[in-house]
Amino acid sequence: MKGWNFPSRYLIVILTFICTCVCYIERVGFSIAYTIAADAAGVNQSSKGTILSTFYYGYACSQVPGGWAAQKIGGRKVLLLSFLLWSSTCFLIPLDPNRVLLLVVARLLVGVAQGFIFPSIHTVLAQWVPPHERSRSVSLTTSGMYLGAAMGMLVLPSLVKFKGPQAVFFAEAALGISWSLLWLQYASDPPRSDHPKATAAGFGESLLPLKASQKARMENGGTAVRTARIPWKKIFFSLPIWAIVVNNFTFHYALYVLMNWLPTYFEQGLQLSLQEMGSSKMMPYFNMFLFSNIGGVLADHLITKRILSVTGTRKFLNTVGFLVASLALIALPIFRTSTGAVFCSSVALGFLALGRAGFAVNHMDIAPRYAGIVMGVSNTAGTLAGIIGVDLTGKILEAATATYSDLSSPESWRSVFVIPGLLCIFSSLVFLLFSTGERIFD
């Protein structure tokens, strides 16, 4: 890289992009492999929902500790350790739907390990990437999630067909170990030992409890200043922050329900084979990858060209994204063909990703000094959405199976998609009424 005069920070961003891509290949891969194995073993939908949602319990528990560990040990080291942990778990644990306790423990471990990844990434990027490059760097890194999900949907069903569900676990473990070797080889700590922590960009130091008696060194001639107390009460009673939290919850409810249950919908709801659907099944997630980056570019354009204010831009993109997504979600069970289902799910996830240019960036508008804290709170809400949504969907489908004898009728799936559709409408109204693009925290 030195011979090419390739900046080290660009390599770090590329590696973190690949990191999020691999993480979401794992998440989609488990839902595909477990769905096929569980269906073959006759596991009911409620039990499937419990196993699929177990990941999010571990994930919810480790986000704030992940920020603390990244701050104390270093984001680079924590990121490597978390990857090694979940990769080893995938390699060592057999995929046997009848060994429920073993699967629960394994998914909890993977959830805990992956919960450390995003706080570590934000800590690494905050240390490496200068402020004027941070928005597009974070946007590129996070868009790896959607590309990973698209790649998983494209490749892994064929792997299951030819090698069996367990082969997915081995492939994911191999990807995780390969990335770990790349990270070990090319990643390093920032070259400046006194590099200031840009806490407004992510987790790390901003999630640690700060006291007024603590002192932080600032680069203003070496003067030491007191760190301010974190205004917890003001944060938790702020309506603009609750607007972000509500929309984060809805976004992840819809995302995790589709990510975990679309394979079952295609296989049992539409009687389609994932292996025979070709590249079409990856389109919903590839659409998210595209719209996520489009939303970021469009938001910057509207603001920098002064077409809309920051407040107007956030509300416009959030409202358009969530309302279009709600219509697509509600319409999804009406379409009984592969083309219709893929189109609706692609529109839903694509416009949800567009809406992220509204709510997901808004914490940096209103509370740049405490952006990491707001991000932690809203991400916790998003993880709870995964726990609630994935498990609730399993129970809904189990009740539908008892009522309709199978899951092939559109009525069996109507509630599954209507619930996130209605949540999108509600969340967009909350954001429209209570959000702002103005700074409200000093």
GROMACS .gro file of C-alpha atoms in nm:
model
  442
    1MET     CA    1   0.000   0.000   0.000
    2LYS     CA    2   0.289   0.233   0.070
    3GLY     CA    3   0.415   0.178  -0.284
    4TRP     CA    4   0.077   0.292  -0.415
    5ASN     CA    5   0.072   0.593  -0.181
    6PHE     CA    6  -0.260   0.460  -0.045
    7PRO     CA    7  -0.360   0.641   0.277
    8SER     CA    8  -0.384   0.409   0.576
    9ARG     CA    9  -0.719   0.554   0.682
   10TYR     CA   10  -0.873   0.448   0.350
   11LEU     CA   11  -0.756   0.094   0.410
   12ILE     CA   12  -0.911   0.103   0.757
   13VAL     CA   13  -1.244   0.218   0.611
   14ILE     CA   14  -1.236  -0.056   0.346
   15LEU     CA   15  -1.162  -0.320   0.608
   16THR     CA   16  -1.447  -0.199   0.829
   17PHE     CA   17  -1.678  -0.208   0.525
   18ILE     CA   18  -1.579  -0.572   0.465
   19CYS     CA   19  -1.627  -0.634   0.838
   20THR     CA   20  -1.993  -0.526   0.839
   21CYS     CA   21  -2.047  -0.715   0.515
   22VAL     CA   22  -1.921  -1.041   0.669
   23CYS     CA   23  -2.128  -0.986   0.986
   24TYR     CA   24  -2.450  -0.963   0.787
   25ILE     CA   25  -2.359  -1.261   0.570
   26GLU     CA   26  -2.349  -1.450   0.902
   27ARG     CA   27  -2.686  -1.319   1.018
   28VAL     CA   28  -2.865  -1.394   0.691
   29GLY     CA   29  -2.680  -1.722   0.661
   30PHE     CA   30  -2.800  -1.847   0.996
   31SER     CA   31  -3.163  -1.762   0.917
   32ILE     CA   32  -3.138  -1.951   0.585
   33ALA     CA   33  -2.954  -2.256   0.719
   34TYR     CA   34  -3.160  -2.283   1.037
   35THR     CA   35  -3.491  -2.234   0.855
   36ILE     CA   36  -3.416  -2.519   0.616
   37ALA     CA   37  -3.283  -2.749   0.890
   38ALA     CA   38  -3.570  -2.667   1.128
   39ASP     CA   39  -3.836  -2.721   0.863
   40ALA     CA   40  -3.682  -3.059   0.778
   41ALA     CA   41  -3.688  -3.152   1.147
   42GLY     CA   42  -4.052  -3.040   1.191
   43VAL     CA   43  -3.977  -2.755   1.433
   44ASN     CA   44  -4.280  -2.531   1.488
   45GLN     CA   45  -4.279  -2.161   1.399
   46SER     CA   46  -4.287  -2.039   1.758
   47SER     CA   47  -3.973  -2.237   1.846
   48LYS     CA   48  -3.806  -2.108   1.530
   49GLY     CA   49  -3.885  -1.752   1.635
   50THR     CA   50  -3.732  -1.812   1.978
   51ILE     CA   51  -3.406  -1.941   1.830
   52LEU     CA   52  -3.389  -1.666   1.566
   53SER     CA   53  -3.445  -1.395   1.829
   54THR     CA   54  -3.189  -1.531   2.077
   55PHE     CA   55  -2.907  -1.356   1.890
   56TYR     CA   56  -3.055  -1.016   1.973
   57TYR     CA   57  -3.059  -1.078   2.349
   58GLY     CA   58  -2.683  -1.117   2.345
   59TYR     CA   59  -2.648  -0.832   2.099
   60ALA     CA   60  -2.848  -0.595   2.321
   61CYS     CA   61  -2.641  -0.678   2.629
   62SER     CA   62  -2.300  -0.604   2.478
   63GLN     CA   63  -2.336  -0.271   2.299
   64VAL     CA   64  -2.255  -0.039   2.588
   65PRO     CA   65  -1.991  -0.278   2.731
   66GLY     CA   66  -1.849  -0.292   2.379
   67GLY     CA   67  -1.802   0.084   2.379
   68TRP     CA   68  -1.636   0.066   2.721
   69ALA     CA   69  -1.401  -0.214   2.613
   70ALA     CA   70  -1.310  -0.036   2.289
   71GLN     CA   71  -1.221   0.273   2.489
   72LYS     CA   72  -1.016   0.088   2.751
   73ILE     CA   73  -0.846  -0.178   2.537
   74GLY     CA   74  -0.864  -0.018   2.194
   75GLY     CA   75  -1.118  -0.061   1.916
   76ARG     CA   76  -0.869  -0.245   1.693
   77LYS     CA   77  -0.807  -0.520   1.949
   78VAL     CA   78  -1.170  -0.557   2.057
   79LEU     CA   79  -1.281  -0.584   1.695
   80LEU     CA   80  -1.034  -0.866   1.634
   81LEU     CA   81  -1.132  -1.053   1.951
   82SER     CA   82  -1.505  -1.027   1.876
   83PHE     CA   83  -1.455  -1.163   1.524
   84LEU     CA   84  -1.250  -1.456   1.651
   85LEU     CA   85  -1.517  -1.537   1.910
   86TRP     CA   86  -1.817  -1.550   1.678
   87SER     CA   87  -1.620  -1.724   1.402
   88SER     CA   88  -1.505  -1.995   1.643
   89THR     CA   89  -1.861  -2.041   1.768
   90CYS     CA   90  -1.989  -2.092   1.413
   91PHE     CA   91  -1.714  -2.346   1.344
   92LEU     CA   92  -1.755  -2.549   1.663
   93ILE     CA   93  -2.132  -2.561   1.717
   94PRO     CA   94  -2.329  -2.821   1.513
   95LEU     CA   95  -2.653  -2.710   1.348
   96ASP     CA   96  -2.897  -2.952   1.508
   97PRO     CA   97  -3.249  -2.806   1.550
   98ASN     CA   98  -3.329  -3.068   1.816
   99ARG     CA   99  -3.047  -2.949   2.044
  100VAL     CA  100  -3.226  -2.633   2.146
  101LEU     CA  101  -3.015  -2.545   2.450
  102LEU     CA  102  -2.691  -2.571   2.252
  103LEU     CA  103  -2.828  -2.347   1.976
  104VAL     CA  104  -2.953  -2.091   2.229
  105VAL     CA  105  -2.611  -2.072   2.394
  106ALA     CA  106  -2.438  -2.048   2.056
  107ARG     CA  107  -2.663  -1.769   1.930
  108LEU     CA  108  -2.621  -1.580   2.258
  109LEU     CA  109  -2.242  -1.603   2.220
  110VAL     CA  110  -2.255  -1.485   1.858
  111GLY     CA  111  -2.488  -1.200   1.959
  112VAL     CA  112  -2.261  -1.089   2.242
  113ALA     CA  113  -1.953  -1.105   2.018
  114GLN     CA  114  -2.115  -0.910   1.735
  115GLY     CA  115  -2.249  -0.655   1.982
  116PHE     CA  116  -1.889  -0.545   2.041
  117ILE     CA  117  -1.824  -0.492   1.670
  118PHE     CA  118  -2.008  -0.168   1.592
  119PRO     CA  119  -1.890   0.024   1.902
  120SER     CA  120  -1.537  -0.085   1.811
  121ILE     CA  121  -1.579   0.025   1.450
  122HIS     CA  122  -1.703   0.369   1.555
  123THR     CA  123  -1.410   0.403   1.795
  124VAL     CA  124  -1.162   0.308   1.522
  125LEU     CA  125  -1.317   0.544   1.266
  126ALA     CA  126  -1.332   0.828   1.520
  127GLN     CA  127  -0.957   0.789   1.574
  128TRP     CA  128  -0.857   0.745   1.210
  129VAL     CA  129  -1.094   0.950   0.993
  130PRO     CA  130  -1.081   1.333   0.992
  131PRO     CA  131  -1.412   1.516   1.043
  132HIS     CA  132  -1.457   1.623   0.680
  133GLU     CA  133  -1.442   1.259   0.564
  134ARG     CA  134  -1.635   1.102   0.850
  135SER     CA  135  -1.989   1.109   0.708
  136ARG     CA  136  -1.911   0.930   0.385
  137SER     CA  137  -1.674   0.690   0.562
  138VAL     CA  138  -1.939   0.587   0.814
  139SER     CA  139  -2.197   0.565   0.535
  140LEU     CA  140  -1.976   0.335   0.331
  141THR     CA  141  -1.892   0.119   0.632
  142THR     CA  142  -2.253   0.070   0.737
  143SER     CA  143  -2.370   0.003   0.381
  144GLY     CA  144  -2.161  -0.312   0.398
  145MET     CA  145  -2.438  -0.459   0.614
  146TYR     CA  146  -2.683  -0.452   0.328
  147LEU     CA  147  -2.438  -0.573   0.066
  148GLY     CA  148  -2.351  -0.862   0.298
  149ALA     CA  149  -2.718  -0.951   0.336
  150ALA     CA  150  -2.761  -0.940  -0.043
  151MET     CA  151  -2.458  -1.163  -0.100
  152GLY     CA  152  -2.580  -1.406   0.164
  153MET     CA  153  -2.921  -1.437   0.002
  154LEU     CA  154  -2.760  -1.490  -0.338
  155VAL     CA  155  -2.495  -1.750  -0.256
  156LEU     CA  156  -2.586  -1.936   0.061
  157PRO     CA  157  -2.909  -2.112  -0.051
  158SER     CA  158  -2.708  -2.286  -0.324
  159LEU     CA  159  -2.444  -2.382  -0.069
  160VAL     CA  160  -2.717  -2.539   0.146
  161LYS     CA  161  -2.853  -2.727  -0.154
  162PHE     CA  162  -2.519  -2.885  -0.250
  163LYS     CA  163  -2.339  -2.914   0.084
  164GLY     CA  164  -2.612  -2.898   0.350
  165PRO     CA  165  -2.701  -2.639   0.619
  166GLN     CA  166  -2.389  -2.705   0.828
  167ALA     CA  167  -2.172  -2.592   0.536
  168VAL     CA  168  -2.306  -2.238   0.586
  169PHE     CA  169  -2.156  -2.232   0.935
  170PHE     CA  170  -1.818  -2.347   0.806
  171ALA     CA  171  -1.824  -2.088   0.526
  172GLU     CA  172  -1.910  -1.809   0.771
  173ALA     CA  173  -1.634  -1.919   1.007
  174ALA     CA  174  -1.387  -1.919   0.718
  175LEU     CA  175  -1.491  -1.565   0.619
  176GLY     CA  176  -1.458  -1.448   0.978
  177ILE     CA  177  -1.110  -1.597   1.019
  178SER     CA  178  -0.999  -1.461   0.679
  179TRP     CA  179  -1.110  -1.110   0.773
  180SER     CA  180  -0.936  -1.143   1.111
  181LEU     CA  181  -0.608  -1.227   0.935
  182LEU     CA  182  -0.648  -0.922   0.709
  183TRP     CA  183  -0.721  -0.700   1.009
  184LEU     CA  184  -0.423  -0.841   1.200
  185GLN     CA  185  -0.196  -0.780   0.901
  186TYR     CA  186  -0.306  -0.434   0.789
  187ALA     CA  187  -0.483  -0.258   1.078
  188SER     CA  188  -0.291  -0.052   1.328
  189ASP     CA  189  -0.350   0.216   1.585
  190PRO     CA  190  -0.338   0.579   1.468
  191PRO     CA  191   0.019   0.704   1.428
  192ARG     CA  192  -0.030   0.992   1.675
  193SER     CA  193  -0.026   0.879   2.037
  194ASP     CA  194  -0.205   1.198   2.148
  195HIS     CA  195  -0.475   1.174   1.884
  196PRO     CA  196  -0.791   1.329   2.037
  197LYS     CA  197  -1.102   1.118   2.067
  198ALA     CA  198  -1.370   1.250   1.833
  199THR     CA  199  -1.645   1.121   2.055
  200ALA     CA  200  -1.924   1.292   1.863
  201ALA     CA  201  -1.875   1.044   1.578
  202GLY     CA  202  -1.940   0.718   1.760
  203PHE     CA  203  -1.924   0.510   2.076
  204GLY     CA  204  -1.604   0.462   2.268
  205GLU     CA  205  -1.533   0.732   2.521
  206SER     CA  206  -1.873   0.897   2.484
  207LEU     CA  207  -2.043   0.594   2.641
  208LEU     CA  208  -1.825   0.595   2.951
  209PRO     CA  209  -1.961   0.761   3.267
  210LEU     CA  210  -1.794   1.099   3.290
  211LYS     CA  211  -1.766   1.306   3.605
  212ALA     CA  212  -1.723   1.678   3.641
  213SER     CA  213  -1.407   1.614   3.842
  214GLN     CA  214  -1.244   1.433   3.551
  215LYS     CA  215  -1.017   1.633   3.326
  216ALA     CA  216  -0.955   1.601   2.956
  217ARG     CA  217  -0.660   1.736   2.766
  218MET     CA  218  -0.761   1.962   2.478
  219GLU     CA  219  -0.546   2.077   2.192
  220ASN     CA  220  -0.582   2.445   2.275
  221GLY     CA  221  -0.230   2.512   2.387
  222GLY     CA  222  -0.236   2.222   2.632
  223THR     CA  223  -0.495   2.377   2.862
  224ALA     CA  224  -0.681   2.129   3.075
  225VAL     CA  225  -1.054   2.179   3.100
  226ARG     CA  226  -1.320   2.001   3.297
  227THR     CA  227  -1.548   1.765   3.115
  228ALA     CA  228  -1.913   1.849   3.149
  229ARG     CA  229  -2.159   1.619   3.316
  230ILE     CA  230  -2.367   1.419   3.072
  231PRO     CA  231  -2.722   1.564   3.084
  232TRP     CA  232  -2.894   1.227   3.124
  233LYS     CA  233  -3.223   1.375   3.240
  234LYS     CA  234  -3.240   1.617   2.948
  235ILE     CA  235  -3.151   1.338   2.706
  236PHE     CA  236  -3.419   1.100   2.829
  237PHE     CA  237  -3.689   1.367   2.838
  238SER     CA  238  -3.606   1.522   2.500
  239LEU     CA  239  -3.880   1.476   2.240
  240PRO     CA  240  -3.640   1.508   1.941
  241ILE     CA  241  -3.430   1.227   2.085
  242TRP     CA  242  -3.737   1.012   2.139
  243ALA     CA  243  -3.828   1.077   1.775
  244ILE     CA  244  -3.492   0.923   1.678
  245VAL     CA  245  -3.540   0.631   1.918
  246VAL     CA  246  -3.890   0.552   1.790
  247ASN     CA  247  -3.777   0.555   1.428
  248ASN     CA  248  -3.471   0.342   1.505
  249PHE     CA  249  -3.699   0.087   1.672
  250THR     CA  250  -3.931   0.076   1.371
  251PHE     CA  251  -3.648   0.056   1.119
  252HIS     CA  252  -3.492  -0.244   1.290
  253TYR     CA  253  -3.826  -0.411   1.359
  254ALA     CA  254  -3.899  -0.415   0.986
  255LEU     CA  255  -3.542  -0.502   0.889
  256TYR     CA  256  -3.501  -0.792   1.132
  257VAL     CA  257  -3.844  -0.938   1.063
  258LEU     CA  258  -3.774  -0.941   0.689
  259MET     CA  259  -3.417  -1.062   0.731
  260ASN     CA  260  -3.515  -1.355   0.952
  261TRP     CA  261  -3.853  -1.450   0.805
  262LEU     CA  262  -3.828  -1.379   0.431
  263PRO     CA  263  -3.671  -1.724   0.373
  264THR     CA  264  -3.973  -1.884   0.543
  265TYR     CA  265  -4.213  -1.659   0.348
  266PHE     CA  266  -4.057  -1.759   0.015
  267GLU     CA  267  -4.037  -2.129   0.106
  268GLN     CA  268  -4.371  -2.181   0.281
  269GLY     CA  269  -4.579  -1.874   0.207
  270LEU     CA  270  -4.520  -1.872  -0.168
  271GLN     CA  271  -4.404  -2.232  -0.211
  272LEU     CA  272  -4.085  -2.114  -0.381
  273SER     CA  273  -3.740  -2.267  -0.359
  274LEU     CA  274  -3.469  -2.024  -0.253
  275GLN     CA  275  -3.219  -2.221  -0.460
  276GLU     CA  276  -3.430  -2.176  -0.774
  277MET     CA  277  -3.504  -1.805  -0.728
  278GLY     CA  278  -3.164  -1.708  -0.865
  279SER     CA  279  -3.030  -1.357  -0.807
  280SER     CA  280  -3.374  -1.206  -0.746
  281LYS     CA  281  -3.373  -1.299  -0.377
  282MET     CA  282  -3.075  -1.072  -0.311
  283MET     CA  283  -3.243  -0.761  -0.453
  284PRO     CA  284  -3.410  -0.639  -0.130
  285TYR     CA  285  -3.073  -0.611   0.043
  286PHE     CA  286  -2.885  -0.484  -0.260
  287ASN     CA  287  -3.153  -0.216  -0.284
  288MET     CA  288  -3.073  -0.117   0.075
  289PHE     CA  289  -2.705  -0.088  -0.015
  290LEU     CA  290  -2.787   0.147  -0.303
  291PHE     CA  291  -3.048   0.359  -0.125
  292SER     CA  292  -2.837   0.395   0.188
  293ASN     CA  293  -2.562   0.565  -0.010
  294ILE     CA  294  -2.813   0.758  -0.226
  295GLY     CA  295  -2.980   0.893   0.088
  296GLY     CA  296  -2.651   1.020   0.229
  297VAL     CA  297  -2.550   1.192  -0.094
  298LEU     CA  298  -2.898   1.341  -0.142
  299ALA     CA  299  -2.911   1.474   0.214
  300ASP     CA  300  -2.572   1.644   0.179
  301HIS     CA  301  -2.680   1.793  -0.155
  302LEU     CA  302  -3.006   1.934  -0.018
  303ILE     CA  303  -2.827   2.089   0.279
  304THR     CA  304  -2.510   2.221   0.113
  305LYS     CA  305  -2.704   2.369  -0.181
  306ARG     CA  306  -2.951   2.519   0.069
  307ILE     CA  307  -3.247   2.365  -0.108
  308LEU     CA  308  -3.383   2.264   0.232
  309SER     CA  309  -3.278   2.338   0.587
  310VAL     CA  310  -3.123   2.062   0.796
  311THR     CA  311  -3.456   2.014   0.972
  312GLY     CA  312  -3.647   2.007   0.644
  313THR     CA  313  -3.401   1.762   0.488
  314ARG     CA  314  -3.419   1.517   0.777
  315LYS     CA  315  -3.799   1.529   0.792
  316PHE     CA  316  -3.838   1.503   0.415
  317LEU     CA  317  -3.617   1.197   0.370
  318ASN     CA  318  -3.747   1.024   0.681
  319THR     CA  319  -4.112   1.081   0.588
  320VAL     CA  320  -4.076   0.974   0.224
  321GLY     CA  321  -3.868   0.672   0.317
  322PHE     CA  322  -4.096   0.539   0.591
  323LEU     CA  323  -4.429   0.612   0.419
  324VAL     CA  324  -4.329   0.441   0.093
  325ALA     CA  325  -4.189   0.150   0.294
  326SER     CA  326  -4.516   0.118   0.486
  327LEU     CA  327  -4.718   0.092   0.165
  328ALA     CA  328  -4.484  -0.174   0.029
  329LEU     CA  329  -4.497  -0.376   0.351
  330ILE     CA  330  -4.875  -0.370   0.371
  331ALA     CA  331  -4.901  -0.470   0.003
  332LEU     CA  332  -4.643  -0.751   0.031
  333PRO     CA  333  -4.880  -1.043   0.116
  334ILE     CA  334  -5.113  -0.944  -0.169
  335PHE     CA  335  -4.856  -1.045  -0.431
  336ARG     CA  336  -4.838  -1.422  -0.476
  337THR     CA  337  -4.552  -1.443  -0.724
  338SER     CA  338  -4.177  -1.433  -0.681
  339THR     CA  339  -4.154  -1.110  -0.883
  340GLY     CA  340  -4.420  -0.932  -0.678
  341ALA     CA  341  -4.278  -1.039  -0.343
  342VAL     CA  342  -3.923  -0.944  -0.437
  343PHE     CA  343  -4.042  -0.608  -0.574
  344CYS     CA  344  -4.239  -0.519  -0.259
  345SER     CA  345  -3.966  -0.629  -0.018
  346SER     CA  346  -3.707  -0.442  -0.227
  347VAL     CA  347  -3.911  -0.121  -0.219
  348ALA     CA  348  -3.975  -0.159   0.155
  349LEU     CA  349  -3.612  -0.213   0.253
  350GLY     CA  350  -3.476   0.035  -0.001
  351PHE     CA  351  -3.692   0.321   0.122
  352LEU     CA  352  -3.627   0.229   0.485
  353ALA     CA  353  -3.258   0.271   0.404
  354LEU     CA  354  -3.338   0.607   0.244
  355GLY     CA  355  -3.512   0.708   0.566
  356ARG     CA  356  -3.188   0.650   0.757
  357ALA     CA  357  -3.062   0.977   0.605
  358GLY     CA  358  -3.331   1.135   0.822
  359PHE     CA  359  -3.337   0.978   1.168
  360ALA     CA  360  -3.001   0.798   1.178
  361VAL     CA  361  -2.792   1.109   1.115
  362ASN     CA  362  -3.012   1.339   1.322
  363HIS     CA  363  -2.837   1.265   1.652
  364MET     CA  364  -2.527   1.440   1.517
  365ASP     CA  365  -2.740   1.745   1.431
  366ILE     CA  366  -2.905   1.791   1.768
  367ALA     CA  367  -2.639   1.659   2.005
  368PRO     CA  368  -2.295   1.642   1.842
  369ARG     CA  369  -2.123   1.640   2.179
  370TYR     CA  370  -2.333   1.348   2.303
  371ALA     CA  371  -2.394   1.178   1.969
  372GLY     CA  372  -2.242   0.852   2.089
  373ILE     CA  373  -2.475   0.838   2.387
  374VAL     CA  374  -2.783   0.907   2.176
  375MET     CA  375  -2.664   0.648   1.926
  376GLY     CA  376  -2.623   0.393   2.204
  377VAL     CA  377  -2.972   0.457   2.337
  378SER     CA  378  -3.135   0.439   1.994
  379ASN     CA  379  -2.934   0.130   1.892
  380THR     CA  380  -3.048  -0.044   2.208
  381ALA     CA  381  -3.406   0.032   2.106
  382GLY     CA  382  -3.329  -0.110   1.762
  383THR     CA  383  -3.194  -0.430   1.915
  384LEU     CA  384  -3.504  -0.465   2.134
  385ALA     CA  385  -3.704  -0.439   1.813
  386GLY     CA  386  -3.520  -0.744   1.687
  387ILE     CA  387  -3.601  -0.939   2.001
  388ILE     CA  388  -3.968  -0.841   1.996
  389GLY     CA  389  -4.029  -0.853   1.622
  390VAL     CA  390  -3.859  -1.182   1.539
  391ASP     CA  391  -4.010  -1.368   1.835
  392LEU     CA  392  -4.358  -1.216   1.789
  393THR     CA  393  -4.356  -1.312   1.421
  394GLY     CA  394  -4.289  -1.672   1.515
  395LYS     CA  395  -4.587  -1.673   1.750
  396ILE     CA  396  -4.810  -1.509   1.486
  397LEU     CA  397  -4.716  -1.773   1.231
  398GLU     CA  398  -4.767  -2.054   1.480
  399ALA     CA  399  -5.120  -1.926   1.548
  400ALA     CA  400  -5.178  -1.891   1.173
  401THR     CA  401  -5.068  -2.251   1.120
  402ALA     CA  402  -5.326  -2.367   1.373
  403THR     CA  403  -5.596  -2.159   1.203
  404TYR     CA  404  -5.519  -2.219   0.835
  405SER     CA  405  -5.338  -2.555   0.865
  406ASP     CA  406  -5.035  -2.420   0.676
  407LEU     CA  407  -4.862  -2.092   0.582
  408SER     CA  408  -4.948  -2.083   0.212
  409SER     CA  409  -5.243  -1.843   0.243
  410PRO     CA  410  -5.185  -1.465   0.237
  411GLU     CA  411  -5.398  -1.431   0.552
  412SER     CA  412  -5.130  -1.622   0.744
  413TRP     CA  413  -4.879  -1.348   0.669
  414ARG     CA  414  -5.092  -1.035   0.670
  415SER     CA  415  -5.026  -0.942   1.033
  416VAL     CA  416  -4.654  -1.014   0.995
  417PHE     CA  417  -4.616  -0.734   0.739
  418VAL     CA  418  -4.897  -0.501   0.846
  419ILE     CA  419  -4.748  -0.450   1.194
  420PRO     CA  420  -4.418  -0.298   1.069
  421GLY     CA  421  -4.613  -0.113   0.801
  422LEU     CA  422  -4.829   0.060   1.061
  423LEU     CA  423  -4.523   0.124   1.279
  424CYS     CA  424  -4.362   0.304   0.984
  425ILE     CA  425  -4.663   0.536   0.953
  426PHE     CA  426  -4.665   0.606   1.326
  427SER     CA  427  -4.288   0.665   1.340
  428SER     CA  428  -4.290   0.901   1.044
  429LEU     CA  429  -4.559   1.111   1.214
  430VAL     CA  430  -4.359   1.119   1.539
  431PHE     CA  431  -4.049   1.235   1.352
  432LEU     CA  432  -4.244   1.489   1.151
  433LEU     CA  433  -4.392   1.641   1.469
  434PHE     CA  434  -4.103   1.630   1.715
  435SER     CA  435  -3.769   1.616   1.531
  436THR     CA  436  -3.542   1.909   1.459
  437GLY     CA  437  -3.216   1.965   1.277
  438GLU     CA  438  -3.110   2.241   1.516
  439ARG     CA  439  -2.856   2.181   1.789
  440ILE     CA  440  -3.038   2.149   2.121
  441PHE     CA  441  -2.750   2.026   2.341
  442ASP     CA  442  -2.443   2.240   2.411
   0.00000   0.00000   0.00000
